[in-house]
Each structure stands twice: as C-alpha cells, then as structure tokens.
Short mmCIF file of N, CA, C and O in Angstrom, two decimals:
data_model
loop_
_atom_site.label_atom_id
_atom_site.label_comp_id
_atom_site.label_asym_id
_atom_site.label_seq_id
_atom_site.Cartn_x
_atom_site.Cartn_y
_atom_site.Cartn_z
N GLY A 239 82.12 77.55 107.54
CA GLY A 239 82.12 79.19 106.65
C GLY A 239 81.78 80.59 107.06
O GLY A 239 82.32 82.05 107.46
N ASP A 240 79.90 80.72 106.96
CA ASP A 240 79.69 82.49 107.09
C ASP A 240 79.80 82.19 108.75
O ASP A 240 79.49 83.08 108.47
N LEU A 241 79.56 81.40 109.84
CA LEU A 241 78.96 81.30 110.63
C LEU A 241 80.35 82.20 111.42
O LEU A 241 80.22 83.65 111.70
N ASP A 242 81.70 81.30 110.55
CA ASP A 242 83.03 82.03 111.08
C ASP A 242 83.38 84.26 110.41
O ASP A 242 83.03 84.73 111.39
N LYS A 243 82.80 83.76 109.44
CA LYS A 243 83.20 85.20 109.12
C LYS A 243 81.47 86.44 109.90
O LYS A 243 82.27 87.14 109.85
N VAL A 244 80.68 86.10 109.56
CA VAL A 244 79.56 86.49 110.67
C VAL A 244 80.28 86.75 111.71
O VAL A 244 80.25 88.06 113.22
N VAL A 245 80.71 86.02 112.55
CA VAL A 245 80.43 86.26 114.26
C VAL A 245 82.46 87.11 113.72
O VAL A 245 82.34 87.64 115.11
N ASN A 246 83.29 86.94 113.23
CA ASN A 246 84.76 88.13 113.02
C ASN A 246 83.65 89.01 112.47
O ASN A 246 84.25 90.34 113.24
N LEU A 247 83.15 89.65 111.71
CA LEU A 247 82.62 90.51 111.88
C LEU A 247 82.10 91.35 113.19
O LEU A 247 82.38 92.96 112.71
N PHE A 248 81.22 90.69 114.09
CA PHE A 248 80.47 91.70 114.69
C PHE A 248 81.67 91.08 115.43
O PHE A 248 81.49 92.84 116.85
N LEU A 249 82.37 91.11 115.71
CA LEU A 249 83.01 91.29 116.83
C LEU A 249 84.08 91.65 116.86
O LEU A 249 85.42 93.42 117.10
N SER A 250 84.78 92.42 115.54
CA SER A 250 85.79 93.21 114.91
C SER A 250 84.69 94.62 115.16
O SER A 250 85.30 95.67 115.58
N LEU A 251 83.45 94.59 113.97
CA LEU A 251 82.57 95.86 115.02
C LEU A 251 82.51 96.24 116.04
O LEU A 251 82.47 97.25 116.30
N SER A 252 82.37 95.00 116.99
CA SER A 252 81.81 95.92 118.54
C SER A 252 82.96 97.02 118.89
O SER A 252 83.47 96.83 120.38
N GLY A 253 84.54 95.56 118.39
CA GLY A 253 85.89 96.31 118.81
C GLY A 253 86.28 97.12 118.92
O GLY A 253 86.25 98.29 119.33
N ARG A 254 85.47 97.10 117.54
CA ARG A 254 85.93 99.15 117.44
C ARG A 254 85.08 99.81 118.02
O ARG A 254 85.43 101.20 117.66
N LEU A 255 83.50 99.95 117.85
CA LEU A 255 82.48 100.57 118.37
C LEU A 255 83.31 100.81 120.34
O LEU A 255 83.46 102.33 120.02
N ALA A 256 83.48 99.88 120.65
CA ALA A 256 84.26 99.76 121.90
C ALA A 256 85.56 100.79 122.15
O ALA A 256 85.60 101.73 122.94
N ARG A 257 86.00 101.10 121.03
CA ARG A 257 87.42 102.11 121.15
C ARG A 257 86.59 103.04 120.59
O ARG A 257 87.36 104.36 121.33
N VAL A 258 85.98 103.70 119.76
CA VAL A 258 85.86 104.48 119.33
C VAL A 258 85.14 105.49 120.92
O VAL A 258 84.81 106.40 120.95
N GLU A 259 84.20 104.61 121.06
CA GLU A 259 83.30 105.09 122.85
C GLU A 259 84.18 105.54 123.60
O GLU A 259 84.13 106.74 124.69
N THR A 260 85.75 104.61 124.00
CA THR A 260 86.60 105.18 124.52
C THR A 260 87.50 106.57 123.98
O THR A 260 87.15 107.62 125.25
N ALA A 261 87.43 106.35 122.53
CA ALA A 261 88.14 107.26 122.66
C ALA A 261 87.43 108.83 122.64
O ALA A 261 86.75 109.97 123.76
N LEU A 262 85.55 108.42 122.40
CA LEU A 262 84.95 109.43 122.65
C LEU A 262 84.47 109.79 124.28
O LEU A 262 84.46 111.95 125.04
N GLY A 263 85.18 108.81 125.41
CA GLY A 263 84.64 109.58 126.48
C GLY A 263 85.99 110.39 127.37
O GLY A 263 86.56 111.05 128.24
N SER A 264 87.04 110.03 126.92
CA SER A 264 88.28 110.11 126.98
C SER A 264 88.53 111.57 126.59
O SER A 264 89.52 113.04 127.20
N LEU A 265 88.01 112.10 125.48
CA LEU A 265 88.03 113.52 124.83
C LEU A 265 87.61 114.63 126.57
O LEU A 265 86.31 114.40 127.19
N GLY A 266 88.51 115.90 125.96
CA GLY A 266 89.07 116.60 127.48
C GLY A 266 87.05 117.50 126.87
O GLY A 266 86.71 117.31 125.92
N PRO A 267 86.41 118.40 128.29
CA PRO A 267 85.59 119.37 127.30
C PRO A 267 86.12 120.79 126.81
O PRO A 267 85.52 121.25 125.90
N HIS A 268 87.50 120.87 126.04
CA HIS A 268 88.26 121.97 125.65
C HIS A 268 88.60 121.04 124.54
O HIS A 268 89.56 121.86 123.31
N ALA A 269 88.47 119.80 123.85
CA ALA A 269 88.30 119.12 122.66
C ALA A 269 87.98 119.61 122.11
O ALA A 269 87.27 120.35 121.47
N PRO A 270 89.17 119.79 120.55
CA PRO A 270 87.59 120.50 119.22
C PRO A 270 86.71 120.19 118.78
O PRO A 270 86.77 118.81 118.97
N ALA A 271 85.57 120.84 118.81
CA ALA A 271 83.78 120.16 118.02
C ALA A 271 84.60 118.94 116.58
O ALA A 271 83.61 118.75 116.62
N GLU A 272 85.28 119.48 115.68
CA GLU A 272 85.65 118.41 115.24
C GLU A 272 86.17 117.16 115.23
O GLU A 272 86.27 115.92 114.59
N ASP A 273 86.66 117.43 116.22
CA ASP A 273 87.13 115.85 117.32
C ASP A 273 86.24 114.66 117.35
O ASP A 273 85.88 113.71 116.57
N LYS A 274 85.25 115.73 117.78
CA LYS A 274 83.75 115.22 119.16
C LYS A 274 83.03 114.45 117.68
O LYS A 274 82.60 113.78 118.23
N ARG A 275 83.18 115.74 116.45
CA ARG A 275 82.51 115.76 115.82
C ARG A 275 81.92 113.96 114.64
O ARG A 275 81.00 113.13 114.76
N ALA A 276 83.39 114.00 114.67
CA ALA A 276 84.77 113.53 113.79
C ALA A 276 83.77 111.66 114.29
O ALA A 276 83.35 110.63 114.01
N LEU A 277 84.21 111.71 115.63
CA LEU A 277 83.61 110.71 116.37
C LEU A 277 82.41 110.07 116.57
O LEU A 277 82.44 109.48 116.48
N ARG A 278 81.40 110.80 117.21
CA ARG A 278 80.52 110.24 116.78
C ARG A 278 79.49 109.89 114.99
O ARG A 278 79.15 109.41 115.74
N GLU A 279 80.34 110.71 114.65
CA GLU A 279 80.05 110.41 113.15
C GLU A 279 80.65 108.56 113.23
O GLU A 279 79.45 108.03 112.30
N LYS A 280 82.03 108.18 113.57
CA LYS A 280 82.57 107.07 113.06
C LYS A 280 81.31 105.87 114.21
O LYS A 280 80.76 105.09 113.34
N GLN A 281 80.55 106.78 115.77
CA GLN A 281 80.48 105.90 116.35
C GLN A 281 78.75 105.76 115.17
O GLN A 281 78.16 104.23 116.05
N ARG A 282 77.89 106.69 114.49
CA ARG A 282 76.87 106.33 114.18
C ARG A 282 77.19 105.23 113.17
O ARG A 282 76.43 104.60 112.81
N LEU A 283 77.83 105.51 111.85
CA LEU A 283 78.55 104.65 111.08
C LEU A 283 78.59 103.13 111.90
O LEU A 283 77.55 102.24 110.96
N LEU A 284 79.55 102.80 113.34
CA LEU A 284 80.15 101.68 113.11
C LEU A 284 78.18 100.85 114.81
O LEU A 284 77.64 99.08 113.85
N VAL A 285 77.58 101.43 114.88
CA VAL A 285 76.41 101.44 115.13
C VAL A 285 75.46 100.57 114.08
O VAL A 285 74.50 99.27 113.90
N ALA A 286 74.87 100.78 113.39
CA ALA A 286 74.47 100.75 112.48
C ALA A 286 75.32 99.29 111.04
O ALA A 286 74.09 99.27 110.98
N GLN A 287 76.70 100.13 111.59
CA GLN A 287 76.89 98.09 110.70
C GLN A 287 76.89 96.87 111.74
O GLN A 287 76.31 96.37 111.43
N LEU A 288 76.78 97.87 113.21
CA LEU A 288 76.35 96.93 114.01
C LEU A 288 75.50 95.90 113.58
O LEU A 288 74.77 94.73 114.11
N GLU A 289 74.30 96.38 112.97
CA GLU A 289 72.57 96.18 113.04
C GLU A 289 72.84 95.32 112.01
O GLU A 289 72.38 94.44 111.87
N ASP A 290 73.81 96.17 111.14
CA ASP A 290 73.82 94.73 109.86
C ASP A 290 74.14 93.31 110.30
O ASP A 290 73.26 92.13 109.97
N ALA A 291 75.24 93.80 110.95
CA ALA A 291 75.99 92.56 111.09
C ALA A 291 74.85 91.50 111.97
O ALA A 291 74.67 90.50 112.14
N LYS A 292 73.28 92.29 112.91
CA LYS A 292 72.84 90.81 113.91
C LYS A 292 71.92 90.71 112.29
O LYS A 292 71.41 89.63 112.21
N GLU A 293 71.30 90.79 111.35
CA GLU A 293 70.80 90.48 110.52
C GLU A 293 71.56 89.94 110.22
O GLU A 293 70.49 88.67 109.54
N LEU A 294 72.70 89.67 109.69
CA LEU A 294 73.45 88.89 108.77
C LEU A 294 73.39 87.25 110.10
O LEU A 294 73.23 86.16 109.92
N LYS A 295 73.36 88.21 111.94
CA LYS A 295 74.02 86.94 111.93
C LYS A 295 72.62 85.73 112.19
O LYS A 295 72.12 84.95 112.16
N GLU A 296 71.87 86.89 112.26
CA GLU A 296 70.47 85.54 112.60
C GLU A 296 70.04 85.62 111.15
O GLU A 296 69.56 83.88 111.13
N HIS A 297 70.20 85.81 109.72
CA HIS A 297 69.91 85.48 108.56
C HIS A 297 70.49 84.28 108.57
O HIS A 297 70.37 82.17 107.95
N VAL A 298 71.96 83.67 109.69
CA VAL A 298 73.34 82.91 109.10
C VAL A 298 72.51 81.38 110.18
O VAL A 298 71.77 80.56 110.33
N GLY A 299 71.57 82.13 111.10
CA GLY A 299 70.99 81.49 111.68
C GLY A 299 69.88 80.08 112.29
O GLY A 299 69.47 79.60 111.72
N ARG A 300 69.07 81.27 110.41
CA ARG A 300 67.76 80.45 110.49
C ARG A 300 68.38 79.63 108.89
O ARG A 300 68.27 78.53 108.80
N ARG A 301 69.65 80.08 108.50
CA ARG A 301 70.24 78.98 107.49
C ARG A 301 70.85 77.98 108.30
O ARG A 301 70.61 76.30 108.08
N GLU A 302 71.16 77.49 109.16
CA GLU A 302 72.20 76.99 110.32
C GLU A 302 70.65 76.11 110.62
O GLU A 302 71.06 74.54 110.92
N GLU A 303 70.06 76.46 111.56
CA GLU A 303 68.59 75.68 111.01
C GLU A 303 67.96 74.66 110.22
O GLU A 303 68.43 73.56 111.09
N ALA A 304 67.51 75.45 108.75
CA ALA A 304 67.48 74.70 108.03
C ALA A 304 68.67 73.56 107.54
O ALA A 304 68.06 72.64 107.38
N VAL A 305 69.73 73.37 108.46
CA VAL A 305 71.03 72.88 107.38
C VAL A 305 70.78 71.68 108.78
O VAL A 305 70.40 70.38 108.58
N GLY A 306 70.38 71.82 109.46
CA GLY A 306 70.30 71.61 111.00
C GLY A 306 69.70 70.10 111.17
O GLY A 306 69.20 68.83 110.91
N ALA A 307 68.10 71.23 110.30
CA ALA A 307 66.87 69.59 110.09
C ALA A 307 67.08 68.56 108.74
O ALA A 307 67.03 67.47 109.18
N MET A 308 67.88 69.45 108.01
CA MET A 308 68.43 68.50 106.96
C MET A 308 69.64 67.59 107.00
O MET A 308 68.92 66.19 107.72
N VAL A 309 70.55 68.25 108.65
CA VAL A 309 70.93 67.25 109.20
C VAL A 309 70.25 65.79 109.37
O VAL A 309 71.19 65.09 109.83
N ALA A 310 69.42 66.27 110.56
CA ALA A 310 69.21 65.27 111.75
C ALA A 310 68.50 64.52 110.96
O ALA A 310 67.88 62.85 110.90
N ARG A 311 68.03 64.76 109.63
CA ARG A 311 66.97 63.35 108.49
C ARG A 311 68.47 62.03 108.53
O ARG A 311 67.81 61.12 108.09
N TYR A 312 69.56 62.86 108.13
CA TYR A 312 70.18 61.91 108.10
C TYR A 312 71.23 61.37 108.50
O TYR A 312 71.96 59.85 108.27
N LEU A 313 71.21 62.00 109.83
CA LEU A 313 72.57 61.48 110.90
C LEU A 313 71.54 61.09 112.18
O LEU A 313 70.48 60.67 112.75
N PRO A 314 72.56 59.90 112.62
CA PRO A 314 71.67 59.24 114.05
C PRO A 314 71.24 60.02 115.14
O PRO A 314 72.23 60.55 115.03
N ALA A 315 71.12 59.56 116.20
CA ALA A 315 70.77 60.81 116.55
C ALA A 315 72.18 61.17 117.54
O ALA A 315 72.07 62.35 118.54
N GLU A 316 73.08 59.88 118.42
CA GLU A 316 73.97 60.66 118.79
C GLU A 316 75.10 61.23 117.48
O GLU A 316 76.15 61.94 118.07
N HIS A 317 74.68 61.46 116.65
CA HIS A 317 76.19 61.53 115.75
C HIS A 317 75.75 63.43 115.64
O HIS A 317 76.17 64.36 115.17
N LEU A 318 73.84 63.10 114.65
CA LEU A 318 73.66 64.27 114.94
C LEU A 318 73.49 65.37 116.26
O LEU A 318 73.60 66.56 115.96
N GLN A 319 73.60 64.79 118.12
CA GLN A 319 74.23 66.20 119.02
C GLN A 319 75.71 66.24 118.95
O GLN A 319 75.83 67.23 119.48
N ASP A 320 76.10 65.52 118.13
CA ASP A 320 77.61 66.10 118.05
C ASP A 320 78.08 66.54 116.89
O ASP A 320 78.18 67.86 117.21
N TYR A 321 76.72 66.39 115.66
CA TYR A 321 77.15 67.91 115.03
C TYR A 321 76.63 69.19 115.56
O TYR A 321 77.19 70.81 115.51
N GLN A 322 75.64 69.26 116.40
CA GLN A 322 74.60 70.29 117.19
C GLN A 322 75.95 71.25 118.86
O GLN A 322 76.07 71.95 118.08
N HIS A 323 76.17 70.43 119.01
CA HIS A 323 77.53 70.52 119.50
C HIS A 323 78.26 71.71 118.83
O HIS A 323 79.50 72.45 119.61
N PHE A 324 79.38 70.79 118.08
CA PHE A 324 79.60 70.99 117.46
C PHE A 324 79.88 73.36 116.96
O PHE A 324 80.14 73.95 117.20
N VAL A 325 78.45 72.84 116.38
CA VAL A 325 77.66 74.34 115.80
C VAL A 325 78.08 75.13 116.65
O VAL A 325 77.96 76.35 116.36
N LYS A 326 77.44 75.22 118.03
CA LYS A 326 77.19 75.86 119.54
C LYS A 326 78.71 76.15 119.78
O LYS A 326 79.09 77.55 120.17
N MET A 327 79.66 75.10 119.86
CA MET A 327 81.03 75.74 120.06
C MET A 327 81.57 76.39 119.41
O MET A 327 82.61 77.21 119.82
N LYS A 328 81.31 76.31 118.39
CA LYS A 328 82.73 77.27 117.42
C LYS A 328 81.81 77.82 117.25
O LYS A 328 83.30 79.30 117.65
N SER A 329 80.60 78.64 116.97
CA SER A 329 80.94 80.18 117.23
C SER A 329 81.47 80.47 118.96
O SER A 329 82.54 82.36 119.05
N ALA A 330 80.86 79.72 119.65
CA ALA A 330 81.70 80.63 121.01
C ALA A 330 82.74 80.09 120.98
O ALA A 330 84.10 81.29 121.61
N LEU A 331 84.29 80.01 120.44
CA LEU A 331 84.97 79.11 120.60
C LEU A 331 86.20 80.27 119.51
O LEU A 331 86.91 80.43 120.09
N ILE A 332 85.22 80.78 118.22
CA ILE A 332 85.58 81.90 117.43
C ILE A 332 85.99 83.72 118.78
O ILE A 332 86.05 83.57 118.55
N ALA A 333 84.43 83.67 118.96
CA ALA A 333 85.07 84.63 119.79
C ALA A 333 85.82 84.99 121.38
O ALA A 333 86.49 85.58 121.53
N GLU A 334 86.09 83.25 121.63
CA GLU A 334 86.78 83.39 122.17
C GLU A 334 88.26 83.24 122.03
O GLU A 334 89.56 84.21 122.70
N GLN A 335 88.44 83.15 120.87
CA GLN A 335 90.03 83.62 120.13
C GLN A 335 90.29 84.72 119.79
O GLN A 335 91.37 85.03 120.18
N ARG A 336 89.40 85.82 119.17
CA ARG A 336 89.37 87.14 119.41
C ARG A 336 89.34 87.87 119.99
O ARG A 336 90.19 87.80 120.30
N GLU A 337 88.80 87.31 121.57
CA GLU A 337 89.04 87.56 122.67
C GLU A 337 90.99 88.01 123.37
O GLU A 337 91.08 88.84 123.75
N LEU A 338 90.94 86.15 123.29
CA LEU A 338 92.47 86.64 123.53
C LEU A 338 93.57 87.09 122.66
O LEU A 338 94.10 87.89 122.54
N GLU A 339 93.00 87.24 121.39
CA GLU A 339 94.44 87.75 119.85
C GLU A 339 93.86 89.76 121.31
O GLU A 339 95.10 89.94 120.67
N GLU A 340 93.17 89.94 120.93
CA GLU A 340 93.05 91.57 121.12
C GLU A 340 93.82 91.76 122.79
O GLU A 340 93.80 92.72 122.63
N LYS A 341 93.54 90.27 123.62
CA LYS A 341 94.55 90.71 124.98
C LYS A 341 95.98 91.07 124.69
O LYS A 341 96.46 91.37 125.13
N ILE A 342 96.48 89.60 123.92
CA ILE A 342 97.65 89.50 123.47
C ILE A 342 98.12 90.59 122.54
O ILE A 342 99.41 91.56 122.80
N LYS A 343 97.08 91.80 121.38
CA LYS A 343 97.78 92.69 120.81
C LYS A 343 98.27 93.69 122.05
O LYS A 343 98.98 94.81 121.78
N LEU A 344 97.33 93.95 122.83
CA LEU A 344 97.15 94.70 124.34
C LEU A 344 98.49 95.33 124.91
O LEU A 344 98.63 95.54 124.82
N GLY A 345 98.98 93.51 125.31
CA GLY A 345 99.88 93.51 125.52
C GLY A 345 101.06 93.61 125.38
O GLY A 345 102.23 94.17 126.07
N GLN A 346 101.22 93.99 123.93
CA GLN A 346 102.28 93.64 123.05
C GLN A 346 102.16 94.69 123.02
O GLN A 346 103.39 95.84 122.82
N GLU A 347 101.62 96.02 122.72
CA GLU A 347 101.47 97.35 123.17
C GLU A 347 101.72 97.71 124.33
O GLU A 347 102.64 99.02 124.30
N GLN A 348 101.20 97.38 124.96
CA GLN A 348 101.89 98.34 127.13
C GLN A 348 102.94 97.35 126.37
O GLN A 348 104.16 98.35 127.62
N LEU A 349 103.74 96.40 126.40
CA LEU A 349 105.14 96.24 126.88
C LEU A 349 105.61 97.23 125.64
O LEU A 349 107.05 97.70 126.12
N ARG A 350 105.56 96.81 124.64
CA ARG A 350 106.86 98.81 123.81
C ARG A 350 106.53 99.28 124.15
O ARG A 350 107.53 100.79 124.58
N CYS A 351 105.47 100.29 124.51
CA CYS A 351 105.05 101.23 125.50
C CYS A 351 106.35 101.22 126.69
O CYS A 351 106.47 102.01 127.23
N LEU A 352 106.65 100.81 127.51
CA LEU A 352 107.31 100.56 128.49
C LEU A 352 108.40 100.77 127.93
O LEU A 352 109.59 101.13 128.88
N ARG A 353 108.84 99.75 127.03
CA ARG A 353 110.29 99.39 126.94
C ARG A 353 110.77 100.75 125.95
O ARG A 353 112.30 101.24 126.26
N GLU A 354 109.85 102.17 125.49
CA GLU A 354 110.06 103.03 125.23
C GLU A 354 110.15 104.02 125.94
O GLU A 354 110.77 105.49 126.08
N SER A 355 109.52 103.68 127.43
CA SER A 355 109.42 104.77 128.58
C SER A 355 110.81 104.24 129.35
O SER A 355 110.98 105.44 130.11
N LEU A 356 111.52 103.57 128.70
CA LEU A 356 112.50 103.19 130.20
C LEU A 356 113.93 104.24 128.86
O LEU A 356 114.65 103.72 129.22
#
C-alpha cells in the first residue's frame, strides 16, 4: 500500500513540475514579472516536494528489503521469486497506468478543444 502511495505521489509531483516548467517555457519575453515569479515559486516548491518524495521512496525501498528478507525465511525459492517479481512489477505497472491515464486525459482535452473549434 505504501508503495502505491509513494509511486503515485512521485508521478503526480513529476507531472505537475513538468506542467509548470512547460508554462514557464511558454511565457513570452513580455509576460508579466508577477506571472514568472509565481511560476518559479511553484517550481521551487514542487522541486522541494519531489526531493521529499524521493526520500520517502528510499525509505519504502528499505522497508521493502526488510520485508523481503523476512518473507525469504518463510517462502520456498519459487514462491519467493514470484513475490519479488510481483513487487518489482507493481511499481512499474502503477507508473504505466498513470501514464496511460494522463494520455487519456490529454486526448479528451484535445477532443473537447476540437469540438469547441468546430
């Protein structure tokens, strides 16, 4: 459960940071200084939160190793391999699911804009 939460937090913060950086990059040279300052502040806060999320991820990784060592004492080798594969694939699948959800959301937004432009 903690792995799900940390991976989702990490992906959420990364996505938000990417959007802020895109917004910063799209600001023209004549954009109000207040807008630039607000976006830079958001960027700074998101970078700090992302660092905190990395620390949480490392902590969860250490806990995962400790749990894995305990599980290794009780499971036969083939079941242990299944468990290790499950844990490894779970975070990859969460990341892939999140990416697909973002693509769906972007596609829906583009479709809405196309409909409005017609």
